[in-house]
Amino acid sequence: MPAVQRKNGKFHVSFLKEISTMKRREFVGLGMALGAVSMSGTSLAAGGAKLSLDTLLEATVAQLQAAMASGKLSAYALTQHYLARIDALDRAGPCLNAVLEINPDALEIARELDRERAKQGARGPLHGIPVLLKGNIATADRMSTDAGSLALTGIRPAHDSFVAARLRAAGAVILGKTNLSEWANMRSTRSTSGWSGRGGLTLNPYALDRNTSGSSSGSGAAIAANLAAVAVGTETDGSIVSPASICGLVGIKPTLGVVSRNGIIPIAHSQDTAGPMARTVTDAALLLNALAGIDTRDAITAESAGKVPDYTKFLDANGLKGARIGVARNFFGGNDEVDAVIEQALRVLKAQGAVLVDPLEIPNIAKYQDSEQEVLLYEFKADLQAYLAEFAPGAPIKTMADLVAFNEKHRDKELQYFGQELLVRAAAKGGLDSKDYLDSLANNRRYARAEGIDQVMQEHNLDALVAPTGSPAWLTDFINGDHSGASFSSPAAVAGYPHITVPAGAVHGLPVGLSFVASAYAEPTLIRLAYAYEQASNLRQAPRYPQTVSIKAAPHV
């Protein structure tokens, strides 16, 4: 296979040309190579009996936990297994470039968790489970927290984010940081999702020349490729649900305030949240249990008091019976083949006992299309400065203006493919007491909440709204930027309401997701509906790492 071109950890786009010349047999042999790498020199069992590669591929958290409880697997061996897969798939082979950095302490953490299990049992369902974090989530360890930017590379926060602290308390092994669209894709109107100055381009496991979407691109590609059990992404508008849909995953964007924002490199406090990315609804619910909670450093989490249950209690295979689900037809029509996949999903919902209210539309979407970005620009300027002061005091930047200047100084590395016009616009904004900001924020909340999702759900007495999550993966294009097509992310994102995407099938081998959206704190209902749909359809397919899409393939799978 061709050598990977890297410079200072950066993936060079010229490698795409080399990928396109790779022979199919090289990829056919990849599975056998992975088996050898995963099993060579170490037992994947605590007691000596090896588990097969097939057992670990696509394994759920519960299956891994059961294997560790029985002594057939250890956290140390499981961590070794995922590190081997990262070597074989992310650093070599198809070179997905999904993982920015490996936690150098991961194996020792896993070893200590094994000792703890032997002495006093497991802390809970995530004990010893390797988890990947998006590269904008602060960890107080030997890894950087940099949002993919060279301006923050090497910066190590003095304390964990709330998310990282919760995962450590749950006994998870923080395996590493994933690549992302730099600054969570809030840099340019002509950006290429999945690219960062530090990490380069994340490749799509379902077709290497196609985009993985963003900004949680690395989290999506990594979990699709089984580089860890689960991952944490973050979303402002679409950054969890879009890459989850495109990578054949379950993604949950929680209600604003269910998960603390403290210690996450921000875009906008009115929309930002972390959330699970997993291969099953069950795993996503387990991870959300660990992430959710009240944080004294993030006041909005106090609003979730009494509204955050054990989400796994809502995993009901019969959960669609009698549910009233509205079909948001104003989010169809972007791609006829996607629509055909979702029409089949609607038939599954109906067959499982759901009552479909079809058609209907979510009203007033156009009324916040412009004001959303205004709010993001104002908040990005203020929120980034606050984050840098607390978590990165030693960084070479202190303000948005400093960041713009840094990128100009390092334009050969940071601005080689697209610009930073959004950063420039954010730097020019006033404070959060500006009339324009306050008016735009009030407009967003009015039309996305009361006169948007809440209105249509109350009028039709709905449990949830459904629509296609978005388009299949598009060809990566550094000249024209993203051309992602339709998306269902904005209504829930602007409102701060929950959104779950579940695999619904594929178009030419490219995954397509079905989205469930509802009003604030409706995660239990959405998990119940999504789980019942998942169990009835079972459409998650592992990737095969083709060089490109075969248009001769059947369009609907």
JSON list of C-alpha atoms in Angstrom, two decimals, residues 348-498:
[
{"chain": "A", "resi": 348, "resn": "VAL", "atom": "CA", "xyz": [-41.99, 0.01, 9.36]},
{"chain": "A", "resi": 349, "resn": "LEU", "atom": "CA", "xyz": [-43.22, 2.60, 11.86]},
{"chain": "A", "resi": 350, "resn": "LYS", "atom": "CA", "xyz": [-46.80, 2.01, 10.80]},
{"chain": "A", "resi": 351, "resn": "ALA", "atom": "CA", "xyz": [-46.42, -1.78, 10.88]},
{"chain": "A", "resi": 352, "resn": "GLN", "atom": "CA", "xyz": [-45.17, -1.51, 14.46]},
{"chain": "A", "resi": 353, "resn": "GLY", "atom": "CA", "xyz": [-48.35, 0.27, 15.51]},
{"chain": "A", "resi": 354, "resn": "ALA", "atom": "CA", "xyz": [-47.45, 3.94, 15.14]},
{"chain": "A", "resi": 355, "resn": "VAL", "atom": "CA", "xyz": [-50.12, 6.38, 14.00]},
{"chain": "A", "resi": 356, "resn": "LEU", "atom": "CA", "xyz": [-48.61, 8.55, 11.26]},
{"chain": "A", "resi": 357, "resn": "VAL", "atom": "CA", "xyz": [-49.90, 12.09, 10.92]},
{"chain": "A", "resi": 358, "resn": "ASP", "atom": "CA", "xyz": [-48.93, 12.68, 7.32]},
{"chain": "A", "resi": 359, "resn": "PRO", "atom": "CA", "xyz": [-48.39, 15.16, 5.82]},
{"chain": "A", "resi": 360, "resn": "LEU", "atom": "CA", "xyz": [-47.55, 18.11, 8.04]},
{"chain": "A", "resi": 361, "resn": "GLU", "atom": "CA", "xyz": [-44.93, 20.83, 8.13]},
{"chain": "A", "resi": 362, "resn": "ILE", "atom": "CA", "xyz": [-42.86, 22.45, 10.84]},
{"chain": "A", "resi": 363, "resn": "PRO", "atom": "CA", "xyz": [-43.80, 26.13, 10.53]},
{"chain": "A", "resi": 364, "resn": "ASN", "atom": "CA", "xyz": [-41.66, 29.29, 10.40]},
{"chain": "A", "resi": 365, "resn": "ILE", "atom": "CA", "xyz": [-38.34, 27.66, 9.52]},
{"chain": "A", "resi": 366, "resn": "ALA", "atom": "CA", "xyz": [-37.37, 30.47, 7.14]},
{"chain": "A", "resi": 367, "resn": "LYS", "atom": "CA", "xyz": [-37.82, 33.04, 9.90]},
{"chain": "A", "resi": 368, "resn": "TYR", "atom": "CA", "xyz": [-34.64, 31.98, 11.72]},
{"chain": "A", "resi": 369, "resn": "GLN", "atom": "CA", "xyz": [-32.40, 30.93, 8.84]},
{"chain": "A", "resi": 370, "resn": "ASP", "atom": "CA", "xyz": [-30.47, 34.23, 8.93]},
{"chain": "A", "resi": 371, "resn": "SER", "atom": "CA", "xyz": [-30.83, 35.10, 12.62]},
{"chain": "A", "resi": 372, "resn": "GLU", "atom": "CA", "xyz": [-29.36, 31.71, 13.65]},
{"chain": "A", "resi": 373, "resn": "GLN", "atom": "CA", "xyz": [-25.96, 32.58, 12.22]},
{"chain": "A", "resi": 374, "resn": "GLU", "atom": "CA", "xyz": [-26.06, 36.06, 13.75]},
{"chain": "A", "resi": 375, "resn": "VAL", "atom": "CA", "xyz": [-26.50, 34.54, 17.20]},
{"chain": "A", "resi": 376, "resn": "LEU", "atom": "CA", "xyz": [-23.70, 32.03, 16.58]},
{"chain": "A", "resi": 377, "resn": "LEU", "atom": "CA", "xyz": [-21.25, 34.76, 15.52]},
{"chain": "A", "resi": 378, "resn": "TYR", "atom": "CA", "xyz": [-21.91, 36.90, 18.59]},
{"chain": "A", "resi": 379, "resn": "GLU", "atom": "CA", "xyz": [-21.73, 33.97, 20.99]},
{"chain": "A", "resi": 380, "resn": "PHE", "atom": "CA", "xyz": [-18.67, 32.43, 19.34]},
{"chain": "A", "resi": 381, "resn": "LYS", "atom": "CA", "xyz": [-16.67, 35.60, 19.98]},
{"chain": "A", "resi": 382, "resn": "ALA", "atom": "CA", "xyz": [-17.70, 35.86, 23.64]},
{"chain": "A", "resi": 383, "resn": "ASP", "atom": "CA", "xyz": [-17.73, 32.15, 24.49]},
{"chain": "A", "resi": 384, "resn": "LEU", "atom": "CA", "xyz": [-14.35, 31.39, 22.92]},
{"chain": "A", "resi": 385, "resn": "GLN", "atom": "CA", "xyz": [-12.68, 34.17, 24.91]},
{"chain": "A", "resi": 386, "resn": "ALA", "atom": "CA", "xyz": [-14.20, 32.80, 28.13]},
{"chain": "A", "resi": 387, "resn": "TYR", "atom": "CA", "xyz": [-13.06, 29.25, 27.32]},
{"chain": "A", "resi": 388, "resn": "LEU", "atom": "CA", "xyz": [-9.51, 30.34, 26.52]},
{"chain": "A", "resi": 389, "resn": "ALA", "atom": "CA", "xyz": [-9.23, 32.28, 29.78]},
{"chain": "A", "resi": 390, "resn": "GLU", "atom": "CA", "xyz": [-10.25, 29.26, 31.87]},
{"chain": "A", "resi": 391, "resn": "PHE", "atom": "CA", "xyz": [-8.94, 26.24, 29.98]},
{"chain": "A", "resi": 392, "resn": "ALA", "atom": "CA", "xyz": [-6.08, 27.54, 27.81]},
{"chain": "A", "resi": 393, "resn": "PRO", "atom": "CA", "xyz": [-4.41, 30.47, 29.58]},
{"chain": "A", "resi": 394, "resn": "GLY", "atom": "CA", "xyz": [-1.05, 29.51, 28.09]},
{"chain": "A", "resi": 395, "resn": "ALA", "atom": "CA", "xyz": [-2.29, 29.49, 24.49]},
{"chain": "A", "resi": 396, "resn": "PRO", "atom": "CA", "xyz": [-0.87, 31.95, 21.92]},
{"chain": "A", "resi": 397, "resn": "ILE", "atom": "CA", "xyz": [-4.38, 33.34, 21.42]},
{"chain": "A", "resi": 398, "resn": "LYS", "atom": "CA", "xyz": [-6.68, 35.05, 23.92]},
{"chain": "A", "resi": 399, "resn": "THR", "atom": "CA", "xyz": [-9.43, 36.44, 21.68]},
{"chain": "A", "resi": 400, "resn": "MET", "atom": "CA", "xyz": [-11.14, 35.88, 18.35]},
{"chain": "A", "resi": 401, "resn": "ALA", "atom": "CA", "xyz": [-9.01, 38.66, 16.85]},
{"chain": "A", "resi": 402, "resn": "ASP", "atom": "CA", "xyz": [-5.89, 36.80, 18.01]},
{"chain": "A", "resi": 403, "resn": "LEU", "atom": "CA", "xyz": [-7.12, 33.65, 16.30]},
{"chain": "A", "resi": 404, "resn": "VAL", "atom": "CA", "xyz": [-7.68, 35.49, 13.02]},
{"chain": "A", "resi": 405, "resn": "ALA", "atom": "CA", "xyz": [-4.17, 36.92, 13.23]},
{"chain": "A", "resi": 406, "resn": "PHE", "atom": "CA", "xyz": [-2.67, 33.51, 14.06]},
{"chain": "A", "resi": 407, "resn": "ASN", "atom": "CA", "xyz": [-4.29, 31.94, 11.01]},
{"chain": "A", "resi": 408, "resn": "GLU", "atom": "CA", "xyz": [-3.02, 34.72, 8.77]},
{"chain": "A", "resi": 409, "resn": "LYS", "atom": "CA", "xyz": [0.49, 34.22, 10.11]},
{"chain": "A", "resi": 410, "resn": "HIS", "atom": "CA", "xyz": [0.23, 30.47, 9.47]},
{"chain": "A", "resi": 411, "resn": "ARG", "atom": "CA", "xyz": [-1.88, 30.65, 6.32]},
{"chain": "A", "resi": 412, "resn": "ASP", "atom": "CA", "xyz": [0.27, 28.08, 4.49]},
{"chain": "A", "resi": 413, "resn": "LYS", "atom": "CA", "xyz": [-1.01, 25.45, 6.94]},
{"chain": "A", "resi": 414, "resn": "GLU", "atom": "CA", "xyz": [-4.31, 26.83, 8.20]},
{"chain": "A", "resi": 415, "resn": "LEU", "atom": "CA", "xyz": [-5.74, 28.63, 5.16]},
{"chain": "A", "resi": 416, "resn": "GLN", "atom": "CA", "xyz": [-4.47, 26.48, 2.33]},
{"chain": "A", "resi": 417, "resn": "TYR", "atom": "CA", "xyz": [-7.90, 25.11, 1.31]},
{"chain": "A", "resi": 418, "resn": "PHE", "atom": "CA", "xyz": [-10.46, 27.65, 2.53]},
{"chain": "A", "resi": 419, "resn": "GLY", "atom": "CA", "xyz": [-10.57, 30.90, 4.44]},
{"chain": "A", "resi": 420, "resn": "GLN", "atom": "CA", "xyz": [-11.76, 32.20, 7.79]},
{"chain": "A", "resi": 421, "resn": "GLU", "atom": "CA", "xyz": [-14.45, 34.70, 6.88]},
{"chain": "A", "resi": 422, "resn": "LEU", "atom": "CA", "xyz": [-16.75, 33.52, 9.68]},
{"chain": "A", "resi": 423, "resn": "LEU", "atom": "CA", "xyz": [-14.01, 34.11, 12.24]},
{"chain": "A", "resi": 424, "resn": "VAL", "atom": "CA", "xyz": [-13.44, 37.61, 10.81]},
{"chain": "A", "resi": 425, "resn": "ARG", "atom": "CA", "xyz": [-17.16, 38.35, 11.03]},
{"chain": "A", "resi": 426, "resn": "ALA", "atom": "CA", "xyz": [-17.33, 37.04, 14.59]},
{"chain": "A", "resi": 427, "resn": "ALA", "atom": "CA", "xyz": [-14.35, 39.17, 15.65]},
{"chain": "A", "resi": 428, "resn": "ALA", "atom": "CA", "xyz": [-16.16, 42.27, 14.38]},
{"chain": "A", "resi": 429, "resn": "LYS", "atom": "CA", "xyz": [-19.30, 41.64, 16.47]},
{"chain": "A", "resi": 430, "resn": "GLY", "atom": "CA", "xyz": [-20.14, 43.57, 19.62]},
{"chain": "A", "resi": 431, "resn": "GLY", "atom": "CA", "xyz": [-20.97, 42.17, 23.02]},
{"chain": "A", "resi": 432, "resn": "LEU", "atom": "CA", "xyz": [-23.86, 40.00, 24.17]},
{"chain": "A", "resi": 433, "resn": "ASP", "atom": "CA", "xyz": [-25.72, 43.15, 25.24]},
{"chain": "A", "resi": 434, "resn": "SER", "atom": "CA", "xyz": [-26.00, 44.24, 21.58]},
{"chain": "A", "resi": 435, "resn": "LYS", "atom": "CA", "xyz": [-29.57, 44.85, 20.40]},
{"chain": "A", "resi": 436, "resn": "ASP", "atom": "CA", "xyz": [-28.97, 42.89, 17.21]},
{"chain": "A", "resi": 437, "resn": "TYR", "atom": "CA", "xyz": [-27.88, 39.86, 19.21]},
{"chain": "A", "resi": 438, "resn": "LEU", "atom": "CA", "xyz": [-30.73, 40.03, 21.71]},
{"chain": "A", "resi": 439, "resn": "ASP", "atom": "CA", "xyz": [-33.32, 40.50, 18.96]},
{"chain": "A", "resi": 440, "resn": "SER", "atom": "CA", "xyz": [-31.90, 37.61, 16.92]},
{"chain": "A", "resi": 441, "resn": "LEU", "atom": "CA", "xyz": [-31.85, 35.28, 19.94]},
{"chain": "A", "resi": 442, "resn": "ALA", "atom": "CA", "xyz": [-35.45, 36.13, 20.84]},
{"chain": "A", "resi": 443, "resn": "ASN", "atom": "CA", "xyz": [-36.45, 35.56, 17.21]},
{"chain": "A", "resi": 444, "resn": "ASN", "atom": "CA", "xyz": [-34.77, 32.14, 17.16]},
{"chain": "A", "resi": 445, "resn": "ARG", "atom": "CA", "xyz": [-36.44, 30.98, 20.33]},
{"chain": "A", "resi": 446, "resn": "ARG", "atom": "CA", "xyz": [-39.86, 32.21, 19.29]},
{"chain": "A", "resi": 447, "resn": "TYR", "atom": "CA", "xyz": [-39.96, 30.62, 15.85]},
{"chain": "A", "resi": 448, "resn": "ALA", "atom": "CA", "xyz": [-37.99, 27.42, 16.58]},
{"chain": "A", "resi": 449, "resn": "ARG", "atom": "CA", "xyz": [-39.77, 26.67, 19.86]},
{"chain": "A", "resi": 450, "resn": "ALA", "atom": "CA", "xyz": [-43.24, 28.11, 20.59]},
{"chain": "A", "resi": 451, "resn": "GLU", "atom": "CA", "xyz": [-44.16, 28.83, 16.97]},
{"chain": "A", "resi": 452, "resn": "GLY", "atom": "CA", "xyz": [-42.17, 25.95, 15.53]},
{"chain": "A", "resi": 453, "resn": "ILE", "atom": "CA", "xyz": [-41.73, 22.46, 17.01]},
{"chain": "A", "resi": 454, "resn": "ASP", "atom": "CA", "xyz": [-43.99, 23.05, 20.03]},
{"chain": "A", "resi": 455, "resn": "GLN", "atom": "CA", "xyz": [-46.77, 24.46, 17.87]},
{"chain": "A", "resi": 456, "resn": "VAL", "atom": "CA", "xyz": [-46.96, 21.59, 15.41]},
{"chain": "A", "resi": 457, "resn": "MET", "atom": "CA", "xyz": [-46.66, 18.94, 18.13]},
{"chain": "A", "resi": 458, "resn": "GLN", "atom": "CA", "xyz": [-49.43, 20.49, 20.23]},
{"chain": "A", "resi": 459, "resn": "GLU", "atom": "CA", "xyz": [-51.75, 21.04, 17.27]},
{"chain": "A", "resi": 460, "resn": "HIS", "atom": "CA", "xyz": [-51.55, 17.38, 16.26]},
{"chain": "A", "resi": 461, "resn": "ASN", "atom": "CA", "xyz": [-51.01, 15.83, 19.72]},
{"chain": "A", "resi": 462, "resn": "LEU", "atom": "CA", "xyz": [-47.74, 14.24, 18.62]},
{"chain": "A", "resi": 463, "resn": "ASP", "atom": "CA", "xyz": [-45.13, 12.18, 20.40]},
{"chain": "A", "resi": 464, "resn": "ALA", "atom": "CA", "xyz": [-42.45, 13.02, 17.82]},
{"chain": "A", "resi": 465, "resn": "LEU", "atom": "CA", "xyz": [-41.67, 14.33, 14.37]},
{"chain": "A", "resi": 466, "resn": "VAL", "atom": "CA", "xyz": [-39.77, 12.31, 11.76]},
{"chain": "A", "resi": 467, "resn": "ALA", "atom": "CA", "xyz": [-37.92, 13.13, 8.54]},
{"chain": "A", "resi": 468, "resn": "PRO", "atom": "CA", "xyz": [-34.75, 12.14, 6.69]},
{"chain": "A", "resi": 469, "resn": "THR", "atom": "CA", "xyz": [-31.72, 13.23, 8.72]},
{"chain": "A", "resi": 470, "resn": "GLY", "atom": "CA", "xyz": [-30.02, 14.48, 5.57]},
{"chain": "A", "resi": 471, "resn": "SER", "atom": "CA", "xyz": [-28.38, 13.48, 2.31]},
{"chain": "A", "resi": 472, "resn": "PRO", "atom": "CA", "xyz": [-25.96, 10.60, 1.78]},
{"chain": "A", "resi": 473, "resn": "ALA", "atom": "CA", "xyz": [-22.24, 11.43, 1.84]},
{"chain": "A", "resi": 474, "resn": "TRP", "atom": "CA", "xyz": [-21.11, 13.82, -0.88]},
{"chain": "A", "resi": 475, "resn": "LEU", "atom": "CA", "xyz": [-17.80, 13.82, -2.73]},
{"chain": "A", "resi": 476, "resn": "THR", "atom": "CA", "xyz": [-15.11, 15.70, -0.82]},
{"chain": "A", "resi": 477, "resn": "ASP", "atom": "CA", "xyz": [-14.27, 18.86, -2.77]},
{"chain": "A", "resi": 478, "resn": "PHE", "atom": "CA", "xyz": [-11.56, 21.27, -1.60]},
{"chain": "A", "resi": 479, "resn": "ILE", "atom": "CA", "xyz": [-12.27, 23.68, -4.46]},
{"chain": "A", "resi": 480, "resn": "ASN", "atom": "CA", "xyz": [-15.99, 24.26, -4.00]},
{"chain": "A", "resi": 481, "resn": "GLY", "atom": "CA", "xyz": [-16.37, 23.13, -0.38]},
{"chain": "A", "resi": 482, "resn": "ASP", "atom": "CA", "xyz": [-19.26, 21.10, 1.00]},
{"chain": "A", "resi": 483, "resn": "HIS", "atom": "CA", "xyz": [-22.38, 20.44, -1.04]},
{"chain": "A", "resi": 484, "resn": "SER", "atom": "CA", "xyz": [-24.29, 18.53, 1.58]},
{"chain": "A", "resi": 485, "resn": "GLY", "atom": "CA", "xyz": [-27.89, 18.88, 0.39]},
{"chain": "A", "resi": 486, "resn": "ALA", "atom": "CA", "xyz": [-30.97, 18.82, 2.60]},
{"chain": "A", "resi": 487, "resn": "SER", "atom": "CA", "xyz": [-30.78, 18.54, 6.40]},
{"chain": "A", "resi": 488, "resn": "PHE", "atom": "CA", "xyz": [-33.29, 18.15, 9.24]},
{"chain": "A", "resi": 489, "resn": "SER", "atom": "CA", "xyz": [-30.93, 19.41, 11.94]},
{"chain": "A", "resi": 490, "resn": "SER", "atom": "CA", "xyz": [-31.80, 23.10, 12.32]},
{"chain": "A", "resi": 491, "resn": "PRO", "atom": "CA", "xyz": [-35.26, 23.05, 13.98]},
{"chain": "A", "resi": 492, "resn": "ALA", "atom": "CA", "xyz": [-34.10, 21.03, 16.99]},
{"chain": "A", "resi": 493, "resn": "ALA", "atom": "CA", "xyz": [-30.69, 22.70, 17.06]},
{"chain": "A", "resi": 494, "resn": "VAL", "atom": "CA", "xyz": [-32.01, 26.26, 17.15]},
{"chain": "A", "resi": 495, "resn": "ALA", "atom": "CA", "xyz": [-34.74, 25.31, 19.63]},
{"chain": "A", "resi": 496, "resn": "GLY", "atom": "CA", "xyz": [-32.31, 23.44, 21.88]},
{"chain": "A", "resi": 497, "resn": "TYR", "atom": "CA", "xyz": [-34.54, 20.36, 21.65]},
{"chain": "A", "resi": 498, "resn": "PRO", "atom": "CA", "xyz": [-33.59, 16.65, 21.43]}
]
